[in-house]
């Protein structure tokens, strides 16, 4: 059979002896849609060219489905950006069905935002870092902007896992289908052909959409998205040896001013300026040119994967007669239909050797501790990825590339590291709640002041209640770590924290609230060790200075009356477990904390030593996908003679960052319940109505007494409170409206919380 090019113009040579034959040929060509092209080869070599276009590139999968249905064997693949990603997976052996499954089951939004699982963060990071909206690098002593929204580590992890079966192939011509992709040299603006090296790294470079993913350094070149320089590498695939080119273009037309309504669309418009002048000529080089209908989709329409794939399938199906014509001129048509053998997630491989390249400031021991690997271990790819996430969460490394090279009875792991040259950052966040009122938090963080593994962080909160927190921490991985922190917290509110302790009826009575100015200065030195980033145990020494006063006006004279103005010197020990998947609105996980604090000395006179033990146990479990049940039980007990009412336990309010012996309790105001022991349980049922929108029903019960067990009559004098809340987990932090009440007092309260708690 003769394959005929679809887009070539032709003319009729008026030769009398051939006139009738040419007329018949013209009619035949008209109905088949081709112009004449006689190919000398009997086994047609087909090249597949896939353009870039972000999420619109999912349409390539629909096209590949039709190619397989038509029986077309692809001999060469070339792509740019998303076309490079889809093309590389196809070239490495995945079939269309597997590609479809991969795309539909991947959360690209999370991956591109470089969101790391909370489990990858250290306890220090969970306590210190989960409160900022924006973090900016400090370069040359000035606050700058990041190179992109994402470092791309999650993207690389995904590509590495999907191409694990070809990690040992350095020449892309030796893949199941020979492959190349295009990147752009940001220093010259010229296209760079990537046809050798490490496949995940190559497609990560080709798909580095400007401002979204950081550029990649390969062979000394600073590479970004290939679509900037060559979005449709037709000629490059022809040069590979293709006789026929099937080109799939998902590029949009230039947009009008009304459509240029976001930073992403404006950037893509600028990128597209040069592309359209080149595309017309490149399109003519394709024997079959397929342009799926992608109007209405954008480069970030990752939630529309099914529709975009279908658009590619629909448009390719129109070419079925031509595709079948090609297939008839090929042998061994369906050699890739079986696809890649996808290994189970729990498949283990033995580590035969570990090679780490690029280290300067950090030791190999530090890396292997964070990765939790050593020679001789057997591990799954997923467990190794968790180690990489822990390493990435430290922010000590700009890139972490790795590959598994098969060896006899195991794998050699090669890790290429680029250390982060930026050691300092500036962060900002904001919050409002009914207790602390309005606050803006400013954070400066830097690393490596005295030791390679140290972190210094300083928070300053400006607003209605000025506060600060300074931390210095030495992170030695899972071994003993050391730290120092000092804080100042100020609360001004009408509370009953001193009710009954000051025997002057002219100032306060047992049941009267007072406008209290409560100030806490705490400094701690501590050492702790962690296990698997989930469990931590530590001990420390502490100085605590508490100053509480109000300013009553008596007979026209305003005076400052102190209810507390003492220093305390303590030793403490703690245990913590945190496996929650999120700090706010968790869907799964367990939490446990216990603190034993010994008050050894004080400036108060008289003073008797005493100790306090308090802790909590909680868990969250999601069922029916949208419903989460969370249970929290807390208890605190004073052992010995505590003569200072300020150090009793104080329950009430809903603030989530209360300090010292204050605890939240829905249905009561701040510190309405006071005693030296308490037992509290909280039940939460939460439903996610829309993505990150939650309706919660809360019930909490507590006994607040000097005898915690009350001769085992645990339910006597139990206090109760209830709340309903609607919250949105936004990028600014949780935004929550809460209505709380208690049948004990008939009181009710409205609360508004906006932003991360700090």
XYZ file of C-alpha atoms in Angstrom:
758
model
C 0.000 0.000 0.000
C 1.133 3.558 -0.653
C 1.004 5.971 2.302
C 0.012 9.479 1.225
C 0.807 12.675 3.052
C -2.281 14.505 4.171
C -1.142 18.106 3.928
C 0.988 18.282 0.761
C -0.351 20.282 -2.264
C -0.182 18.646 -5.626
C -0.603 19.483 -9.339
C -1.843 17.424 -12.283
C 0.701 16.818 -15.040
C -1.369 17.112 -18.235
C -0.121 14.215 -20.242
C -2.643 12.880 -22.643
C -1.743 9.229 -22.235
C -2.041 9.472 -18.428
C -5.003 11.834 -18.180
C -7.607 9.261 -17.198
C -5.290 7.618 -14.687
C -4.547 10.968 -13.019
C -8.245 11.832 -12.808
C -8.900 8.520 -11.064
C -5.961 9.145 -8.740
C -7.296 12.637 -7.965
C -10.685 11.224 -7.015
C -9.058 8.549 -4.848
C -6.891 11.144 -3.123
C -9.872 13.413 -2.474
C -11.727 10.682 -0.605
C -8.761 9.463 1.413
C -7.637 12.969 2.360
C -3.995 12.396 1.309
C -1.691 13.817 -1.310
C 0.714 11.558 -3.099
C 3.864 10.379 -1.368
C 5.484 7.074 -2.279
C 7.653 5.648 0.466
C 10.575 3.448 -0.436
C 10.467 1.384 2.766
C 8.200 -1.574 3.318
C 8.292 -1.263 7.132
C 7.209 2.274 7.922
C 9.049 4.009 10.788
C 6.685 6.332 12.668
C 7.698 9.238 14.856
C 5.346 10.677 17.473
C 5.807 14.361 18.371
C 4.024 15.723 21.461
C 3.917 19.433 22.222
C 3.944 21.149 25.585
C 0.904 22.729 27.158
C 0.754 21.884 30.853
C -2.388 20.010 31.851
C -3.664 20.316 28.265
C -0.976 17.769 27.416
C -3.139 15.079 29.000
C -4.813 15.009 25.566
C -1.715 13.157 24.317
C -2.918 10.097 26.221
C -6.214 10.116 24.346
C -4.308 10.238 21.069
C -2.070 7.328 22.105
C -5.194 5.299 22.908
C -6.356 5.707 19.310
C -2.886 4.925 17.935
C -2.925 1.633 19.817
C -6.470 0.926 18.675
C -5.432 1.530 15.064
C -2.436 -0.774 15.515
C 0.176 1.913 14.800
C 3.631 1.047 16.072
C 5.575 4.092 17.275
C 9.288 3.908 16.543
C 10.478 7.296 17.828
C 9.086 9.749 20.363
C 9.956 13.397 20.861
C 8.290 15.830 23.204
C 8.440 19.090 25.060
C 7.249 19.894 28.594
C 4.100 17.826 29.277
C 4.663 16.217 25.894
C 8.085 15.140 27.152
C 6.578 13.679 30.313
C 3.862 11.684 28.555
C 6.260 10.773 25.753
C 8.975 9.562 28.142
C 6.565 7.303 30.008
C 5.258 5.882 26.736
C 8.804 5.435 25.439
C 9.807 3.651 28.654
C 7.112 1.029 28.119
C 3.788 2.205 29.571
C 0.739 1.660 27.398
C -2.164 4.081 26.986
C -4.332 2.394 29.614
C -1.547 2.639 32.201
C -0.850 6.282 31.320
C -4.535 7.082 31.756
C -4.532 5.425 35.175
C -1.379 7.263 36.282
C -2.755 10.679 35.334
C -6.170 10.137 36.914
C -4.661 8.902 40.192
C -2.024 11.611 40.635
C -2.710 14.777 42.628
C -0.730 17.175 40.452
C -1.782 20.240 42.452
C -0.176 18.880 45.609
C 2.896 17.646 43.734
C 3.515 20.951 41.948
C 3.118 22.943 45.166
C 5.911 20.853 46.680
C 3.692 20.041 49.629
C 5.448 17.533 51.818
C 3.592 15.101 54.055
C 3.478 16.373 57.610
C 5.180 13.151 58.675
C 8.334 14.254 56.838
C 8.780 17.270 59.106
C 10.728 17.153 62.327
C 9.020 17.841 65.652
C 10.811 21.171 65.686
C 9.279 22.108 62.324
C 5.810 20.956 63.342
C 5.920 23.207 66.400
C 7.687 26.191 64.838
C 6.972 26.430 61.105
C 3.258 25.708 60.654
C 2.101 29.305 61.042
C 3.415 31.347 58.110
C 1.624 32.341 54.905
C 4.609 33.530 52.858
C 8.293 32.636 53.115
C 10.859 34.599 51.106
C 14.597 33.970 50.698
C 17.172 36.444 51.956
C 19.870 36.916 49.326
C 22.863 39.193 49.814
C 21.283 40.580 53.004
C 18.129 41.593 51.115
C 14.712 39.965 50.987
C 14.222 38.476 47.529
C 11.777 36.317 45.645
C 12.045 32.555 45.094
C 13.005 31.306 41.634
C 9.697 29.472 41.421
C 6.745 28.337 43.467
C 8.130 24.816 43.702
C 11.599 23.288 43.930
C 10.219 20.337 41.999
C 11.306 17.616 44.429
C 7.876 15.982 44.449
C 7.839 16.085 40.648
C 11.216 14.369 40.508
C 10.090 11.761 43.060
C 7.113 10.915 40.855
C 9.187 10.636 37.678
C 11.839 8.572 39.440
C 9.298 6.080 40.754
C 7.560 5.734 37.381
C 10.824 5.148 35.513
C 12.525 2.913 38.069
C 12.618 0.051 35.537
C 14.876 2.088 33.171
C 17.148 3.845 35.711
C 20.168 2.058 34.256
C 19.592 3.346 30.703
C 21.748 6.395 29.946
C 21.230 6.536 26.167
C 17.562 7.263 25.450
C 17.920 5.486 22.100
C 18.087 2.278 24.146
C 14.677 2.787 25.739
C 11.885 0.501 24.482
C 11.152 3.382 22.077
C 13.987 5.804 21.237
C 13.207 9.157 22.831
C 14.309 12.767 23.058
C 12.968 15.879 24.695
C 13.652 19.593 24.522
C 14.704 22.030 27.238
C 15.701 25.696 27.024
C 19.091 27.065 28.060
C 18.104 30.108 30.122
C 21.493 31.764 29.580
C 21.322 31.640 25.774
C 17.627 31.149 25.027
C 18.499 28.273 22.698
C 16.870 24.831 22.657
C 18.796 21.901 24.111
C 18.148 18.350 22.931
C 18.137 15.862 25.801
C 18.623 12.355 24.417
C 20.930 10.899 27.050
C 21.567 11.098 30.788
C 19.075 10.336 33.527
C 15.521 10.175 32.213
C 13.651 11.629 35.265
C 16.078 14.555 35.355
C 15.691 15.213 31.618
C 11.889 15.336 31.642
C 11.963 17.342 34.891
C 14.059 19.945 33.015
C 11.867 19.909 29.919
C 8.742 20.471 32.036
C 10.085 23.264 34.272
C 7.330 25.761 33.544
C 8.676 29.261 34.348
C 7.712 30.547 37.839
C 6.070 27.197 38.638
C 9.112 24.882 38.796
C 12.723 25.826 39.441
C 15.166 25.380 36.527
C 17.477 22.356 36.465
C 21.250 22.208 35.959
C 22.356 19.460 33.532
C 25.897 19.255 32.150
C 26.543 22.791 33.401
C 23.544 24.279 31.567
C 20.751 26.093 33.407
C 17.661 24.560 31.837
C 13.984 25.459 31.902
C 10.814 24.546 30.028
C 11.520 23.457 26.461
C 8.381 25.203 25.228
C 10.184 28.535 25.458
C 12.525 27.627 22.594
C 10.959 24.669 20.739
C 7.507 23.466 21.673
C 7.048 21.090 18.731
C 10.271 19.159 17.914
C 9.189 17.720 14.562
C 12.498 18.113 12.735
C 14.385 16.537 15.626
C 12.244 13.389 15.392
C 12.639 13.309 11.607
C 16.386 13.364 12.202
C 16.031 10.287 14.419
C 14.983 8.338 11.306
C 11.199 8.658 11.162
C 9.530 8.163 7.770
C 6.170 9.444 8.972
C 5.440 12.058 11.636
C 2.305 12.089 13.739
C 2.246 15.443 15.522
C -0.031 16.262 18.439
C -0.231 19.964 19.276
C -2.095 21.171 22.375
C -0.914 24.758 22.122
C -3.546 27.498 22.457
C -4.003 30.453 20.196
C -2.871 33.813 21.508
C -5.380 35.170 24.017
C -7.233 38.471 23.951
C -6.899 41.081 26.687
C -10.130 39.891 28.331
C -8.650 36.413 28.659
C -5.372 37.649 30.158
C -6.761 37.673 33.681
C -4.068 35.909 35.723
C -0.304 35.784 36.136
C -0.226 32.280 34.628
C -2.062 33.288 31.449
C 0.109 36.391 30.976
C 3.318 34.395 31.377
C 2.101 31.759 28.923
C 1.121 34.507 26.447
C 4.671 35.862 26.565
C 6.099 32.365 26.118
C 3.799 31.789 23.148
C 4.840 34.893 21.174
C 7.807 33.198 19.537
C 6.121 29.833 19.234
C 3.395 30.802 16.807
C 5.764 32.199 14.211
C 7.534 28.813 14.166
C 4.578 26.470 14.562
C 3.082 27.057 11.101
C 6.215 25.741 9.397
C 6.564 22.840 11.833
C 2.944 21.820 11.395
C 3.540 21.335 7.658
C 6.335 18.887 8.465
C 3.867 16.586 10.212
C 2.234 13.986 7.990
C -0.701 13.774 10.365
C -1.314 16.868 12.460
C -3.712 16.475 15.405
C -4.893 19.495 17.362
C -7.293 18.459 20.153
C -10.014 20.908 21.128
C -8.562 22.297 24.332
C -10.386 25.638 24.407
C -11.537 26.324 27.944
C -8.649 24.406 29.514
C -5.487 25.965 30.920
C -1.986 24.764 31.753
C -3.165 24.126 35.329
C -6.499 22.390 34.591
C -5.289 19.270 36.372
C -8.764 18.610 37.767
C -10.115 18.232 34.214
C -7.902 15.273 33.261
C -10.772 13.025 32.110
C -12.217 15.700 29.813
C -8.846 16.612 28.337
C -7.935 12.973 27.657
C -11.272 12.523 25.935
C -10.653 15.573 23.732
C -7.452 13.965 22.469
C -9.226 10.698 21.838
C -12.056 12.391 19.933
C -9.762 14.357 17.664
C -7.446 11.422 16.937
C -10.364 9.167 16.063
C -11.099 11.439 13.083
C -7.765 10.305 11.650
C -8.510 6.591 12.014
C -8.515 5.800 8.238
C -5.072 7.352 7.834
C -3.748 5.688 10.980
C -4.879 2.272 9.795
C -3.250 2.980 6.448
C 0.035 3.539 8.263
C -0.376 0.427 10.409
C -0.798 -1.772 7.334
C 2.695 -0.806 6.230
C 4.258 -1.897 9.534
C 5.259 -5.191 11.063
C 5.332 -6.100 14.776
C 2.598 -3.541 15.361
C 1.549 -4.183 18.944
C 4.832 -4.853 20.692
C 4.148 -2.331 23.492
C 0.538 -3.107 24.297
C 1.403 -5.220 27.369
C 2.913 -2.170 29.040
C 5.188 -1.999 32.072
C 5.043 -4.504 34.892
C 3.960 -2.287 37.776
C 5.534 -3.630 40.933
C 3.494 -3.752 44.154
C 4.143 -0.867 46.557
C 5.562 -3.188 49.180
C 8.122 -4.792 46.866
C 11.493 -4.648 48.609
C 14.935 -4.266 47.141
C 18.248 -4.815 48.907
C 20.784 -1.982 49.088
C 24.137 -3.259 47.835
C 25.906 0.134 47.843
C 25.270 3.841 48.495
C 27.027 6.550 46.497
C 26.477 10.216 47.481
C 27.809 13.056 45.327
C 27.851 16.832 45.833
C 28.215 17.112 49.612
C 30.145 20.103 50.936
C 28.798 21.285 54.282
C 26.903 18.170 55.348
C 28.252 14.722 56.076
C 27.256 11.427 54.537
C 26.224 10.263 58.010
C 23.766 13.178 58.296
C 22.146 12.203 54.989
C 21.893 8.499 55.738
C 20.407 9.289 59.157
C 17.700 11.439 57.589
C 17.111 8.888 54.834
C 17.220 6.116 57.445
C 19.146 3.771 55.153
C 22.342 1.772 55.264
C 24.042 -0.854 53.145
C 22.392 -4.226 53.597
C 18.919 -2.828 54.276
C 15.924 -4.061 52.343
C 13.498 -1.269 51.559
C 10.605 -0.334 49.306
C 10.694 2.604 46.935
C 7.969 4.217 49.009
C 9.976 3.991 52.227
C 12.987 5.472 50.449
C 10.809 8.308 49.115
C 9.714 9.077 52.676
C 13.378 9.421 53.590
C 13.894 11.819 50.679
C 10.889 13.831 51.882
C 12.451 14.067 55.355
C 15.691 15.251 53.799
C 13.874 17.759 51.594
C 11.880 19.068 54.568
C 15.111 20.284 56.208
C 15.464 22.925 53.436
C 19.204 22.242 53.501
C 19.236 20.935 49.928
C 18.140 22.538 46.678
C 17.953 19.295 44.711
C 18.022 15.635 45.700
C 18.338 13.403 42.655
C 18.697 9.665 42.949
C 18.576 6.471 40.933
C 18.450 2.760 41.603
C 20.999 0.894 39.515
C 20.413 -2.858 39.374
C 23.211 -5.073 40.594
C 23.328 -8.738 41.394
C 20.928 -9.438 44.252
C 20.000 -5.813 44.859
C 20.481 -2.205 43.824
C 23.116 0.471 44.085
C 21.603 3.814 45.129
C 23.309 6.851 43.584
C 22.310 10.167 45.199
C 23.307 13.502 43.643
C 22.944 16.426 46.047
C 22.990 20.175 45.524
C 23.142 21.978 48.850
C 20.973 25.035 49.362
C 23.052 28.202 49.124
C 20.260 30.236 50.757
C 20.463 29.860 54.523
C 18.162 32.672 55.628
C 14.467 33.383 55.102
C 11.867 35.940 56.071
C 8.297 34.789 56.745
C 5.058 36.538 57.511
C 1.607 35.499 58.682
C -1.508 36.992 60.230
C -4.167 35.970 62.730
C -7.272 37.159 64.509
C -9.160 35.535 67.385
C -11.316 36.724 70.272
C -8.581 36.403 72.907
C -5.339 37.586 71.314
C -7.177 39.881 68.868
C -5.251 40.982 65.764
C -1.662 39.956 65.258
C 0.911 39.949 62.457
C 3.858 37.590 62.837
C 7.282 38.377 61.373
C 9.894 35.636 61.325
C 13.599 35.598 60.569
C 15.247 32.195 60.252
C 18.847 31.336 59.481
C 21.015 28.224 59.543
C 24.599 27.373 60.263
C 25.403 30.174 62.715
C 27.692 28.067 64.915
C 27.228 24.494 63.644
C 26.308 23.000 60.287
C 23.069 21.561 61.605
C 21.819 24.449 63.716
C 18.726 26.605 63.134
C 17.989 30.024 64.605
C 14.424 31.333 64.401
C 12.964 34.563 65.760
C 9.245 35.467 65.801
C 7.878 38.912 66.568
C 4.115 39.354 66.815
C 2.824 42.898 66.405
C -0.773 43.809 67.163
C -3.134 44.042 70.097
C -0.942 41.731 72.195
C 2.790 41.998 71.476
C 4.634 38.688 71.730
C 7.930 37.118 70.725
C 9.536 33.682 70.441
C 13.243 32.968 69.880
C 14.492 29.442 69.116
C 17.934 27.946 68.619
C 18.058 24.258 67.715
C 20.787 21.802 66.710
C 19.370 19.016 64.530
C 21.492 15.869 64.591
C 18.967 13.691 62.819
C 17.452 10.965 64.974
C 20.158 11.267 67.631
C 20.246 13.675 70.573
C 19.414 17.228 69.571
C 19.844 20.348 71.687
C 17.957 23.581 71.909
C 17.293 26.883 73.598
C 14.117 28.969 73.429
C 12.740 32.041 75.099
C 9.306 33.580 74.730
C 7.118 36.417 75.901
C 3.315 36.168 75.788
C 0.832 38.858 76.783
C -2.903 38.326 77.331
C -5.357 41.074 78.213
C -8.891 39.958 78.936
C -11.625 39.812 81.550
C -10.878 36.497 83.253
C -11.382 34.867 86.638
C -7.916 33.379 86.927
C -7.368 35.030 90.324
C -10.892 34.693 91.675
C -10.805 33.811 95.393
C -7.058 34.074 95.813
C -6.750 37.716 96.708
C -8.649 38.492 99.899
C -9.542 42.140 99.329
C -13.225 42.635 98.658
C -12.571 46.168 97.481
C -10.798 44.797 94.429
C -12.271 41.398 93.544
C -14.722 38.860 94.809
C -14.759 35.108 94.274
C -17.255 35.274 91.395
C -16.188 38.514 89.757
C -14.208 38.821 86.532
C -11.421 41.354 86.367
C -9.605 42.982 83.442
C -6.290 41.183 83.777
C -2.968 41.910 82.098
C -1.183 38.529 82.110
C 2.502 38.350 81.083
C 4.644 35.240 80.767
C 8.427 35.195 80.235
C 9.785 31.652 79.806
C 13.314 30.496 78.944
C 14.213 26.830 78.395
C 17.342 24.767 77.736
C 16.569 21.242 76.547
C 17.852 18.077 74.892
C 15.675 15.654 72.971
C 15.855 12.643 70.710
C 13.384 11.547 68.051
C 12.378 8.267 66.476
C 11.098 8.160 62.890
C 9.993 11.828 63.118
C 6.957 10.569 65.051
C 8.066 10.148 68.632
C 10.190 12.500 70.733
C 11.414 12.422 74.294
C 13.364 15.134 76.053
C 14.289 16.896 79.259
C 15.266 20.409 80.201
C 15.687 23.241 82.655
C 13.339 26.207 82.733
C 13.028 29.706 84.153
C 9.507 31.101 84.207
C 8.573 34.638 85.245
C 4.841 35.379 85.477
C 3.505 38.869 85.999
C -0.266 39.417 86.301
C -1.901 42.676 87.279
C -4.819 44.989 86.713
C -5.321 48.717 87.090
C -8.381 49.395 89.258
C -9.532 52.944 89.907
C -10.413 53.530 93.567
C -11.623 56.943 94.735
C -10.499 58.431 91.442
C -6.974 57.047 91.716
C -5.710 54.388 89.241
C -3.189 51.973 90.672
C -1.412 48.871 89.413
C -2.311 45.886 91.586
C -0.161 42.770 91.145
C -1.737 39.352 91.616
C 1.391 37.558 90.500
C 4.958 38.781 90.149
C 7.220 35.795 90.719
C 9.978 33.749 89.112
C 10.055 29.931 89.121
C 12.979 27.581 88.473
C 11.958 24.197 87.131
C 13.111 20.925 85.632
C 10.902 19.060 83.203
C 10.649 15.868 81.205
C 8.360 15.203 78.221
C 7.177 12.558 75.785
C 5.361 13.318 72.530
C 3.885 11.307 69.676
C 2.419 12.960 66.581
C 1.316 11.021 63.516
C -1.442 13.413 62.414
C -1.573 14.082 58.690
C -2.452 17.758 59.289
C -2.296 20.235 62.140
C -5.697 21.662 61.267
C -8.650 19.426 60.407
C -6.697 16.144 60.567
C -8.219 13.123 58.873
C -6.063 10.455 60.415
C -3.376 10.004 63.015
C -2.634 9.709 66.708
C -1.342 12.264 69.176
C 0.089 11.818 72.647
C 1.909 14.160 74.997
C 2.944 13.969 78.636
C 4.917 16.504 80.641
C 6.292 16.140 84.149
C 7.391 19.476 85.612
C 9.067 19.964 88.995
C 8.870 23.458 90.522
C 12.139 23.452 92.443
C 12.556 27.049 93.562
C 10.814 30.405 93.412
C 11.171 34.044 94.340
C 7.869 33.669 96.209
C 8.014 33.574 99.981
C 6.921 31.227 101.372
C 7.354 28.526 98.690
C 7.114 24.736 98.822
C 8.346 22.495 95.997
C 5.691 20.645 94.068
C 5.259 18.884 90.735
C 2.654 18.789 88.002
C 1.850 16.019 85.541
C -0.350 16.724 82.535
C -0.926 15.062 79.219
C -3.262 14.274 76.374
C -4.148 11.352 74.125
C -6.030 11.777 70.857
C -6.766 10.154 67.524
C -8.606 10.930 64.289
C -10.230 8.488 61.901
C -12.008 9.204 58.613
C -14.878 7.065 57.393
C -17.151 7.230 54.353
C -14.454 9.514 52.875
C -16.128 12.724 54.061
C -16.634 12.123 57.785
C -13.930 12.329 60.453
C -14.236 11.381 64.113
C -11.676 12.862 66.481
C -11.363 12.096 70.178
C -9.162 14.010 72.641
C -8.743 13.241 76.328
C -6.633 15.409 78.629
C -5.715 15.346 82.283
C -3.613 17.316 84.733
C -2.714 16.775 88.370
C -0.739 18.687 90.993
C 1.400 16.633 93.360
C 2.404 18.433 96.538
C 1.389 21.780 97.997
C 0.846 24.406 95.284
C 0.300 27.686 97.130
C -0.008 29.807 93.989
C -3.426 29.926 92.372
C -1.901 31.185 89.112
C -0.275 27.766 88.633
C -3.548 25.860 88.976
C -5.184 24.536 85.814
C -7.565 27.008 84.136
C -10.164 25.771 81.643
C -12.322 27.815 79.284
C -12.458 29.499 75.900
C -11.535 28.072 72.507
C -8.094 29.525 71.807
C -5.782 26.793 70.497
C -2.452 28.276 71.596
C -3.029 28.840 75.313
C 0.104 28.708 77.462
C 1.203 27.308 80.834
C -1.748 25.731 82.671
C -4.504 27.307 80.549
C -6.642 24.861 78.545
C -9.505 25.451 76.064
C -13.037 24.335 76.983
C -16.052 25.111 74.794
C -19.085 26.552 76.551
C -17.112 28.486 79.184
C -15.091 31.689 78.976
C -11.295 31.786 79.443
C -10.263 30.437 82.879
C -13.841 30.149 84.175
C -12.967 26.740 85.685
C -9.960 26.668 88.036
C -8.434 23.947 90.229
C -5.214 22.038 90.759
C -6.414 18.970 88.813
C -8.690 18.321 85.834
C -9.915 15.569 83.546
C -11.380 16.478 80.140
C -12.688 14.632 77.072
C -13.592 16.137 73.693
C -15.574 14.477 70.898
C -15.556 15.950 67.376
C -17.524 14.815 64.337
C -16.453 16.666 61.209
C -17.766 16.514 57.655
C -15.977 17.871 54.591
C -18.781 19.307 52.455
C -16.556 20.752 49.764
C -12.818 20.525 49.376
C -11.239 22.042 52.518
C -14.671 23.156 53.834
C -15.617 21.550 57.150
C -18.663 21.518 59.411
C -17.838 20.300 62.934
C -19.947 19.278 65.922
C -18.032 19.365 69.212
C -18.900 18.122 72.699
C -16.510 18.442 75.653
C -16.853 17.316 79.257
C -14.589 18.002 82.239
C -14.122 17.555 85.943
C -12.116 20.348 87.567
C -11.376 19.523 91.193
C -8.608 19.169 93.735
C -9.331 15.437 93.858
C -9.042 14.184 90.298
C -10.566 10.756 90.931
C -13.083 11.837 93.610
C -13.080 8.387 95.220
C -13.708 6.924 91.719
C -16.912 8.970 91.298
C -15.513 10.432 88.084
C -18.757 11.859 86.735
C -19.805 13.886 89.761
C -19.889 17.650 89.094
C -19.016 17.089 85.436
C -19.075 20.290 83.388
C -20.244 20.178 79.783
C -20.040 22.398 76.736
C -20.904 22.139 73.063
C -19.970 23.912 69.838
C -20.735 24.012 66.134
C -18.133 25.375 63.763
C -17.787 25.968 60.051
C -14.227 26.260 58.813
C -12.318 26.703 55.576
C -8.722 25.495 55.411
C -7.319 28.262 53.193
C -3.754 29.122 52.188
C -3.981 31.962 54.725
C -4.742 29.433 57.429
C -8.028 28.171 58.831
C -10.964 30.585 58.730
C -13.494 29.440 61.301
C -16.818 30.587 62.767
C -17.719 28.928 66.073
C -20.865 29.027 68.194
C -20.427 27.510 71.686
C -22.764 27.074 74.638
C -23.126 25.223 77.940
C -26.330 23.909 79.525
C -24.643 24.379 82.921
C -24.619 28.185 82.764
C -26.965 28.964 79.848
C -24.143 31.122 78.460
C -23.262 31.151 74.768
C -20.341 32.562 72.792
C -19.501 33.446 69.196
C -15.910 33.117 68.024
C -14.116 34.108 64.842
C -10.665 32.694 64.090
C -8.749 33.802 61.015
C -5.326 32.495 59.995
C -2.775 30.139 61.503
C -2.563 30.100 65.290
C 0.617 31.540 66.799
